[in-house]
Short mmCIF file of C-alpha atoms and ligand atoms in Angstrom, two decimals:
data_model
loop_
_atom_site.label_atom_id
_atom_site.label_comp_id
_atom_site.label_asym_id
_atom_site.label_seq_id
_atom_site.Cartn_x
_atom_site.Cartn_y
_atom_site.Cartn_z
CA UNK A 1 0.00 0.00 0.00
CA UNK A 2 0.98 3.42 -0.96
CA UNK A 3 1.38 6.22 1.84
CA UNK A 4 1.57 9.77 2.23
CA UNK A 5 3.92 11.94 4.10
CA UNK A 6 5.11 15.47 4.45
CA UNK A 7 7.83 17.30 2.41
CA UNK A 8 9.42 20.48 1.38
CA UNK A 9 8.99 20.49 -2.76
CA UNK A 10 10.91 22.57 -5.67
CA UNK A 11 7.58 23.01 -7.77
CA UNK A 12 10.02 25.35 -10.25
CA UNK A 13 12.81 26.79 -10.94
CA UNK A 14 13.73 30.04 -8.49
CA UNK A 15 11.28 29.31 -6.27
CA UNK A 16 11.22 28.17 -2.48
CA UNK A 17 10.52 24.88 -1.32
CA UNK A 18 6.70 24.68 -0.08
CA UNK A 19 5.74 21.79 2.39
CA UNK A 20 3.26 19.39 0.36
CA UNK A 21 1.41 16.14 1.10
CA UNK A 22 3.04 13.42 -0.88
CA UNK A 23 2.73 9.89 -2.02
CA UNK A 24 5.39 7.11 -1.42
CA UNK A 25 4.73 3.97 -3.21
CA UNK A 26 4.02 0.59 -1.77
CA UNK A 27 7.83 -0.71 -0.66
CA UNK A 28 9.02 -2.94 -3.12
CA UNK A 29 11.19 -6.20 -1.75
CA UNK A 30 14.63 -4.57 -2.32
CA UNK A 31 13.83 -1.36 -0.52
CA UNK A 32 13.70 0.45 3.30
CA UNK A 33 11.73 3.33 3.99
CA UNK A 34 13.12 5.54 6.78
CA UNK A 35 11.80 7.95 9.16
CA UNK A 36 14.24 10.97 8.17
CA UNK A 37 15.49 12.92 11.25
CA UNK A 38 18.46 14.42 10.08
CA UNK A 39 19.67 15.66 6.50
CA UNK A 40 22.70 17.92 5.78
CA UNK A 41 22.39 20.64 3.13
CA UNK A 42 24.71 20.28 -0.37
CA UNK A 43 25.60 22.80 -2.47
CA UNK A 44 24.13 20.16 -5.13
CA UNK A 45 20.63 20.55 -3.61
CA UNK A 46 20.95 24.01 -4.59
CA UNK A 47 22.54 23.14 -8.00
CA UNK A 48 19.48 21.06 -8.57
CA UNK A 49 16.80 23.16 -7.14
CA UNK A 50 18.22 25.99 -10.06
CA UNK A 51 18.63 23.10 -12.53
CA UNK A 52 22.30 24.03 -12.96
CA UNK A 53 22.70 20.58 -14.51
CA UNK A 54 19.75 20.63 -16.91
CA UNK A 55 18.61 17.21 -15.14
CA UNK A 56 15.95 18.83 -12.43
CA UNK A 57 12.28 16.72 -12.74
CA UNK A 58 10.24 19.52 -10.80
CA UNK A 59 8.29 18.96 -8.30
CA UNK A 60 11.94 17.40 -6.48
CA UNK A 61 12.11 17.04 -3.13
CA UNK A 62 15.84 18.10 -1.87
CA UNK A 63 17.95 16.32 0.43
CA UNK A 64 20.72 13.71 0.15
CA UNK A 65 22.44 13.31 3.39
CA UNK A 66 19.91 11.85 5.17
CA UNK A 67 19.98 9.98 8.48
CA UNK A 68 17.00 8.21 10.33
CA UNK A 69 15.33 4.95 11.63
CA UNK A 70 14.05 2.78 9.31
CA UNK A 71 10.91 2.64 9.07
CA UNK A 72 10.25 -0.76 7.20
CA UNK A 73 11.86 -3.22 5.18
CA UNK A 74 11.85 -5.34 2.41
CA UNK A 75 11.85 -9.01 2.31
CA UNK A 76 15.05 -8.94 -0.31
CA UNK A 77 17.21 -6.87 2.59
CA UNK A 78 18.90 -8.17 5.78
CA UNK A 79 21.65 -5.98 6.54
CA UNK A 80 18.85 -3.30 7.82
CA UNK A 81 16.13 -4.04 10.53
CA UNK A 82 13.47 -2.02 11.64
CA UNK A 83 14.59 0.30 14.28
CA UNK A 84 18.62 0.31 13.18
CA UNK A 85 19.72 3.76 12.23
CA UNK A 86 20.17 4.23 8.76
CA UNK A 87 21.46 6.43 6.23
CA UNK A 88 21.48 7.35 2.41
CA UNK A 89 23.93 10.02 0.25
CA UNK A 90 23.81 11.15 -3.36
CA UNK A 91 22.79 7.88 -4.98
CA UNK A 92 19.92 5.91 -4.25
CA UNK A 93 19.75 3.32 -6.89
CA UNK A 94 21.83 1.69 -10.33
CA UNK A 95 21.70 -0.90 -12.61
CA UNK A 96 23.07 -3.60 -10.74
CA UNK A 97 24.88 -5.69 -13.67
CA UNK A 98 27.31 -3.38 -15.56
CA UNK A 99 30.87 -3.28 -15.32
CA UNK A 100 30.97 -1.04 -12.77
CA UNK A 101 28.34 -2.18 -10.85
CA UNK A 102 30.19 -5.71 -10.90
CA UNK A 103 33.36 -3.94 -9.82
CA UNK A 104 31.80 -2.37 -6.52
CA UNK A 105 31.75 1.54 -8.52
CA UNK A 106 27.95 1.48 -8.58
CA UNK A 107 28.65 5.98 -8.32
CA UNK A 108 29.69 5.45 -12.18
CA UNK A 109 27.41 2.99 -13.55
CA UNK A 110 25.63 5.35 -16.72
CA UNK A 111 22.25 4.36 -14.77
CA UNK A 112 22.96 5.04 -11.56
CA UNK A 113 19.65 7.24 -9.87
CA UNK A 114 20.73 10.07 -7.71
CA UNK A 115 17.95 10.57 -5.17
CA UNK A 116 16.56 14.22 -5.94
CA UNK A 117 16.19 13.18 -9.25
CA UNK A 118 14.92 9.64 -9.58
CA UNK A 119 12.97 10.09 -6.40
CA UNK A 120 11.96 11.94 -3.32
CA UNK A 121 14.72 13.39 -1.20
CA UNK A 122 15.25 13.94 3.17
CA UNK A 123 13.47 16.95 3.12
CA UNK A 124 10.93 15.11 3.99
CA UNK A 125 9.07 12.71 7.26
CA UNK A 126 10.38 9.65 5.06
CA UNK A 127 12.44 8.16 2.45
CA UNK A 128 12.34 5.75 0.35
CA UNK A 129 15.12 4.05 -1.57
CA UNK A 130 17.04 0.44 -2.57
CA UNK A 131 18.78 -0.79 0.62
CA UNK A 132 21.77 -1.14 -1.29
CA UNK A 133 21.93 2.41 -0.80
CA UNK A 134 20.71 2.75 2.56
CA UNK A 135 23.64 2.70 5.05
CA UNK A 136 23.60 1.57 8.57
CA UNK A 137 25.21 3.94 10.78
CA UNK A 138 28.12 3.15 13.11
CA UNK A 139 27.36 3.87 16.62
CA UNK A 140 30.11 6.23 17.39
CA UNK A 141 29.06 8.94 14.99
CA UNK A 142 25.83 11.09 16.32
CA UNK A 143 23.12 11.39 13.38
CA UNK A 144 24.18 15.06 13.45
CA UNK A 145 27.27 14.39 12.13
CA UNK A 146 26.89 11.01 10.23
CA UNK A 147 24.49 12.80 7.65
CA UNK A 148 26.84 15.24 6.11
CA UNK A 149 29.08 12.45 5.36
CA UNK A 150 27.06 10.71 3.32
CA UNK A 151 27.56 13.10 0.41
CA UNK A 152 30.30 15.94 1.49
CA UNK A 153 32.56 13.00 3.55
CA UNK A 154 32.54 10.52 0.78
CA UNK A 155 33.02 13.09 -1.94
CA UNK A 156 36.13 13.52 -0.25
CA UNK A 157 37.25 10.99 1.09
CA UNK A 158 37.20 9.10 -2.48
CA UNK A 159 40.20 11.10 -4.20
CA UNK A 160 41.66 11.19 -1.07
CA UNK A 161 41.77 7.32 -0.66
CA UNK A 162 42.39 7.27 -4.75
CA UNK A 163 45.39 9.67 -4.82
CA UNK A 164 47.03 9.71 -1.59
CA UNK A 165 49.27 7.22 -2.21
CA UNK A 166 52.41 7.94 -0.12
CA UNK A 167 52.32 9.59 3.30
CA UNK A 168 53.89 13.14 3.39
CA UNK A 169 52.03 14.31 0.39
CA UNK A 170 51.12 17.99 0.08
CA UNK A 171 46.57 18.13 -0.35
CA UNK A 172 45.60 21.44 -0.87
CA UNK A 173 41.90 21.75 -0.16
CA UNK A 174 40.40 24.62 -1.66
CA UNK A 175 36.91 26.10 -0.66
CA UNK A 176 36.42 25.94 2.84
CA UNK A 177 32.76 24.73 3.49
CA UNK A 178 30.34 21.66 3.44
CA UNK A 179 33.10 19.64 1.62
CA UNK A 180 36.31 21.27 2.03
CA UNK A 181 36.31 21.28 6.05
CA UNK A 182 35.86 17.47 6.04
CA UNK A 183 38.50 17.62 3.75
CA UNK A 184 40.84 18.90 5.68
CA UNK A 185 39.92 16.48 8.74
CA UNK A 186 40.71 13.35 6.01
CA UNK A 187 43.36 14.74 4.12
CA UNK A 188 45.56 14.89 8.00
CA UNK A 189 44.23 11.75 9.38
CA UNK A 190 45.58 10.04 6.30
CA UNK A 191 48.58 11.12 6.80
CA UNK A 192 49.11 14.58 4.70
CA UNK A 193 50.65 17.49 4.50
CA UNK A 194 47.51 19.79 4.22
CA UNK A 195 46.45 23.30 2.39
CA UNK A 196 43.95 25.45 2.86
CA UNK A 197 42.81 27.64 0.16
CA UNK A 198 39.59 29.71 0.57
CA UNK A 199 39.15 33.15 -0.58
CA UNK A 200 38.11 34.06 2.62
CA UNK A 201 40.79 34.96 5.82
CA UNK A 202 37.62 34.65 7.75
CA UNK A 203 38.31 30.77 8.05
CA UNK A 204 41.56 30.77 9.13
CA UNK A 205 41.47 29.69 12.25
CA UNK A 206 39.21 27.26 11.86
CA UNK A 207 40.84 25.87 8.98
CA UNK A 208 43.94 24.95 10.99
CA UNK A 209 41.73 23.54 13.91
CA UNK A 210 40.38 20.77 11.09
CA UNK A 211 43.72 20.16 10.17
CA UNK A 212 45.65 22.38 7.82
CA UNK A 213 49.07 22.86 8.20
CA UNK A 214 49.19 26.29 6.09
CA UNK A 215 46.25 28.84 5.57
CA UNK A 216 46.67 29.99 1.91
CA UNK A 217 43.84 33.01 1.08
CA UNK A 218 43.34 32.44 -3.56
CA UNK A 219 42.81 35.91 -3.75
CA UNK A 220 46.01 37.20 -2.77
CA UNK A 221 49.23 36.74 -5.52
CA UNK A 222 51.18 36.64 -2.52
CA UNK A 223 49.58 33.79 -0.52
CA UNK A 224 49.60 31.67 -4.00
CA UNK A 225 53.16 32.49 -4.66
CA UNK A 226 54.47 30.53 -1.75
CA UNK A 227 52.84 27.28 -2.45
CA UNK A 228 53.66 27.50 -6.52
CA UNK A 229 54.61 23.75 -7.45
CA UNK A 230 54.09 22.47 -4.09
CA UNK A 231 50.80 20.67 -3.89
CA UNK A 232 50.24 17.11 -5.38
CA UNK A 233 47.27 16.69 -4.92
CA UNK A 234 44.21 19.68 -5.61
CA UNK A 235 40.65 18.65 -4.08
CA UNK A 236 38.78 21.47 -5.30
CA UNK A 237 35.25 22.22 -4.05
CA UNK A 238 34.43 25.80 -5.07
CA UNK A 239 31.05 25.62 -5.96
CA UNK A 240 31.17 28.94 -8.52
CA UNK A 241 33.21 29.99 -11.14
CA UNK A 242 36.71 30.51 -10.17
CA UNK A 243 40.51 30.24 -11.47
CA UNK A 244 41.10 26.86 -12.37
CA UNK A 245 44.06 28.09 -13.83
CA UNK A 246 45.80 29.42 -10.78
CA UNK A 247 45.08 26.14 -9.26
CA UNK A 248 46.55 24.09 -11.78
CA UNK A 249 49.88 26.36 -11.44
CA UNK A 250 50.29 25.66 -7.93
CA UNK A 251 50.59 21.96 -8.28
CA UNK A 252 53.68 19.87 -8.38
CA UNK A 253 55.02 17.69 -11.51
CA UNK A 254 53.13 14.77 -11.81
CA UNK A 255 50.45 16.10 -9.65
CA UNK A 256 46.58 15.93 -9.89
CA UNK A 257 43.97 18.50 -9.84
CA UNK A 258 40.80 16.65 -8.82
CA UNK A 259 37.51 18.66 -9.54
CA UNK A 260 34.77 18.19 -7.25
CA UNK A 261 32.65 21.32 -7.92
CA UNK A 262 29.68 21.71 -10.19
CA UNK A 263 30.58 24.95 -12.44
CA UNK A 264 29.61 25.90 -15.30
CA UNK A 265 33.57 27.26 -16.90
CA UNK A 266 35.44 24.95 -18.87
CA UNK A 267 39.15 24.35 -18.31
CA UNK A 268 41.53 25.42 -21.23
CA UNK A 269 44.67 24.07 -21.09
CA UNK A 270 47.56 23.32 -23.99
CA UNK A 271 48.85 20.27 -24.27
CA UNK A 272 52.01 21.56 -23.71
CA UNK A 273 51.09 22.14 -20.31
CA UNK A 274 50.54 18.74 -19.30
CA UNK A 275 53.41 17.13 -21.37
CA UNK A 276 55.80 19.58 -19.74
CA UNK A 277 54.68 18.67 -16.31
CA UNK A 278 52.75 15.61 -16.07
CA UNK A 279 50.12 16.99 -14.09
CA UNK A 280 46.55 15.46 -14.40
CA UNK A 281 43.56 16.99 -14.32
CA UNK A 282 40.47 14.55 -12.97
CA UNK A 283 36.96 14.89 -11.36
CA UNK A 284 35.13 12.26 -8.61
CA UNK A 285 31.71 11.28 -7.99
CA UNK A 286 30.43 10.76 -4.60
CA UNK A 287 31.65 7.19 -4.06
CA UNK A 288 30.07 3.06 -3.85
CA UNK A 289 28.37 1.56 -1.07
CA UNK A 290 31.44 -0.24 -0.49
CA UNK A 291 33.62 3.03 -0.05
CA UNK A 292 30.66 4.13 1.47
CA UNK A 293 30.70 1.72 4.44
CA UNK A 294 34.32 2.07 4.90
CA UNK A 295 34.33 5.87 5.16
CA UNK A 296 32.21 5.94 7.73
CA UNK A 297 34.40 3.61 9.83
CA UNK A 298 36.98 5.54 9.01
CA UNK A 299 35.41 8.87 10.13
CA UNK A 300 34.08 6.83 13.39
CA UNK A 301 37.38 5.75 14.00
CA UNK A 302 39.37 8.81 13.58
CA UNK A 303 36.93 11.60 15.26
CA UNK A 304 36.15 12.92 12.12
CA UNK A 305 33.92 15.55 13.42
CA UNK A 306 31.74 17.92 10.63
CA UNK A 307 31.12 21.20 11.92
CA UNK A 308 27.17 21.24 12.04
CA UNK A 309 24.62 24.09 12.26
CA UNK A 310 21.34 22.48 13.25
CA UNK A 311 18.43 24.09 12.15
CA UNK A 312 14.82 22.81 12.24
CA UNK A 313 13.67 21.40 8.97
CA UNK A 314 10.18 23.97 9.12
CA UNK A 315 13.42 26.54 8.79
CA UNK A 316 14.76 25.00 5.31
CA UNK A 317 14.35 27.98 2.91
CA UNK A 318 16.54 29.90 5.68
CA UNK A 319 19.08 27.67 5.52
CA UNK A 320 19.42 27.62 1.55
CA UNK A 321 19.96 31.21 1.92
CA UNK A 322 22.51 30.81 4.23
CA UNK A 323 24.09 28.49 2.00
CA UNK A 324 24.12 30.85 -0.79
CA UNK A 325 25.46 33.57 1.07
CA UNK A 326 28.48 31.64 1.44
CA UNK A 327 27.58 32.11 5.49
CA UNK A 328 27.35 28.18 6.35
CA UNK A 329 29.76 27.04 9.11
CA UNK A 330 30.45 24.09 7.51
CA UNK A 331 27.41 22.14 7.20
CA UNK A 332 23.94 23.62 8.13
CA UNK A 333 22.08 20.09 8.79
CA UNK A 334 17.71 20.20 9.48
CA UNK A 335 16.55 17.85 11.82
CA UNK A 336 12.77 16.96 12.28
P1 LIG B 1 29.65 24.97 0.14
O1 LIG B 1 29.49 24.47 1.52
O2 LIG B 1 28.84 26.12 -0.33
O3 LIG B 1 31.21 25.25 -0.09
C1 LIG B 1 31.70 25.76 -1.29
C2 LIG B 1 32.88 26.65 -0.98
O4 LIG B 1 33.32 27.25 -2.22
C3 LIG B 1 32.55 27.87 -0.09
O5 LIG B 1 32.58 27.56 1.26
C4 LIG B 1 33.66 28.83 -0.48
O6 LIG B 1 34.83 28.50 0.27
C5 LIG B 1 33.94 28.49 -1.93
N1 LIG B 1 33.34 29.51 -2.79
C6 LIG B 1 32.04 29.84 -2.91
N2 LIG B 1 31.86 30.84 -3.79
C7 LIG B 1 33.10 31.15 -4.25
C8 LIG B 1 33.60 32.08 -5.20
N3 LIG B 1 32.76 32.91 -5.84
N4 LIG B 1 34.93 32.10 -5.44
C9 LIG B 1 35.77 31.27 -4.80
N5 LIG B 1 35.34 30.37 -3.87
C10 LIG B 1 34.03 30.30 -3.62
O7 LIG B 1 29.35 23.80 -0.90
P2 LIG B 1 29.53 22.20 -0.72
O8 LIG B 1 28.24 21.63 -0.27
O9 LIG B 1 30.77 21.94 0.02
O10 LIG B 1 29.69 21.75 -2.25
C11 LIG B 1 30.80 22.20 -3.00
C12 LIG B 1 30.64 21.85 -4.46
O11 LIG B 1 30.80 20.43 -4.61
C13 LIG B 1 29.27 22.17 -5.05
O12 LIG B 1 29.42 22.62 -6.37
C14 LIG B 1 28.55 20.82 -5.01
O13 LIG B 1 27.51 20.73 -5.95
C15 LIG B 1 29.70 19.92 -5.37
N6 LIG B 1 29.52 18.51 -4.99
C16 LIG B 1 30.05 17.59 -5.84
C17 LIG B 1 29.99 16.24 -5.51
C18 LIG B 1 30.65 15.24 -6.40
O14 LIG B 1 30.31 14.06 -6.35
N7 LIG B 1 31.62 15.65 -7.22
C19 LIG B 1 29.33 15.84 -4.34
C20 LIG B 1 28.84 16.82 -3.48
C21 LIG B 1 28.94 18.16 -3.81
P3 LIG B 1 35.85 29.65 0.78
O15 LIG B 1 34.98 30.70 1.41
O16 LIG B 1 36.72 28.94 1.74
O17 LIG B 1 36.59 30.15 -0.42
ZN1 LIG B 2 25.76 16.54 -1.99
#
């Protein structure tokens, strides 16, 4: 049987989200609904909400860093019972039987669902989604902080895992919010040398308390002059345009500028500037379920600790402001 809940809809472009009566469908065998009482807020929501990526189904319900109790399950899943803590990111479903499904990469199989747009999102009293993509929660990490992991920690953590491949490397994070203070936190505990680069002094200090060595401020020549050819490794998070340029100057020979942000500039660069240098230029989506599950050990392991700003979920059109007013310290996260 189909229910309804509550939720907080996009009904267009431009506009704010209105709370609505909705329908979830009858839970299919493979899925879990769950009762949402946390969800972070992603610069994507807002990317999706303004259909930045020209993939927006209106009405879409925002929200994908949701944490909760489930609710109920289906017969098909047993690593989630009713009651456990649960919680789902970015993606909420995929094919199941391509390559990279097979290969535990399910965040690049060419069908893989992200949940504002296949379905409804945590802005919501419940979700509903495959429980391959429904994550239990270790019990070390509050809700508070285990639901901005599930899209800005993996994000992260991914290229991190992927590129940090000796300890001692130079990370320079750059864009200091929802993402890039987590990055900090798992750039050190694996072992880095970390950057900070925001175009903001404002975070200084708290930059170095999550873990950066140096405080680097992209708007100064100066600032950028002293770490020219001495990062390896870029994890760039700026969600607006910006110099990628300037960041791809800054890196060392062989090193890799990984793209993480959703702009809308393309990156010109000569060949020449690559052969010279070796340096790579890459991007990274979210991450697998498999990733997934070990992230969050590692974050409950190592005190990875996101910086939240609870608001009530009645309060969500406040908090997108925020967010766009670049005034978020570092993750504003509704609860119900
Ligand atoms: P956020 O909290 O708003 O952080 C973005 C940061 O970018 C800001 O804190 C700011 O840092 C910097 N910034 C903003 N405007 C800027 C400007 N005009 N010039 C230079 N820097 C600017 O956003 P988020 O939630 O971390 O998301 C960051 C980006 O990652 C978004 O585009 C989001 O859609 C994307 N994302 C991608 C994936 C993926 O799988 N690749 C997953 C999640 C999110 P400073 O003040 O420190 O400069
Ligand atoms: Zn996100």
């Amino acid at each position: 049987m189909s229910i309804q809940t509550h939720a907080y809809l996009a009904n267009e472009k431009g506009q704010i989200l209105e709370k609505s009566s909705i329908e979830l469908p009858e839970l299919v065998e493979d899925h879990v609904r769950i009762k949402v009482t946390h969800c972070g807020l992603c610069h994507s929501d807002i990317h999706l909400m303004e259909d930045d990526l020209g993939i927006t189904q209106y009405p879409m319900v925002p929200g994908h860093e949701v944490v909760g109790i489930v609710e109920a399950v289906g017969a098909n899943v047993s690593h989630l019972n009713v009651g456990d803590r649960a919680g789902v990111g970015w993606i909420s479903n995929s094919c199941g039987h391509c390559k990279q499904c097979d290969k535990d990469e399910e965040n690049l199989c060419a069908e893989a669902e992200p949940l504002i747009v296949a379905s409804k999102g945590g802005f919501a009293d419940k979700v509903d989604v495959s429980g391959h993509f429904a994550y239990a929660i270790p019990e070390k990490l509050t809700s508070e902080n285990a639901a901005p992991l599930l899209c800005a920690g993996i994000t992260v953590y991914n290229p991190l895992k992927r590129f940090l491949t000796q300890k001692g490397m130079t990370v320079g994070v750059v864009g200091i919010g929802g993402l890039g203070h987590l990055g900090l936190q798992f750039a050190k505990k694996m072992g880095a040398r970390v950057v900070a680069i925001s175009h903001s002094d404002s975070k200084k200090e708290e930059a170095l308390s999550f873990g950066a060595d140096v405080f680097v401020n992209s708007s100064s020549a100066e600032d950028m002059a002293k770490v020219q050819g001495d990062i390896d490794l870029i994890i760039d998070t700026v969600s607006a345009k910006h110099d990628f340029l300037q960041l791809f100057d800054i890196l060392a020979p062989n090193g890799t500028l990984c793209v993480l942000g959703i702009t809308s500039e393309h990156i010109n660069l000569l060949p020449v500037q690559f052969i010279l240098t070796q340096k790579k230029v890459t991007g990274s989506a979210v991450g697998s379920p498999k990733d997934m599950a070990e992230m969050l050990e590692f974050a409950a392991e190592h005190g990875i600790e996101t910086k939240t700003e609870l608001m009530p979920m009645s309060s969500v059109n406040e908090a997108i402001q925020k967010l766009i007013r670049n005034e978020a310290r570092y993750r504003i996260v509704l609860e119900n």
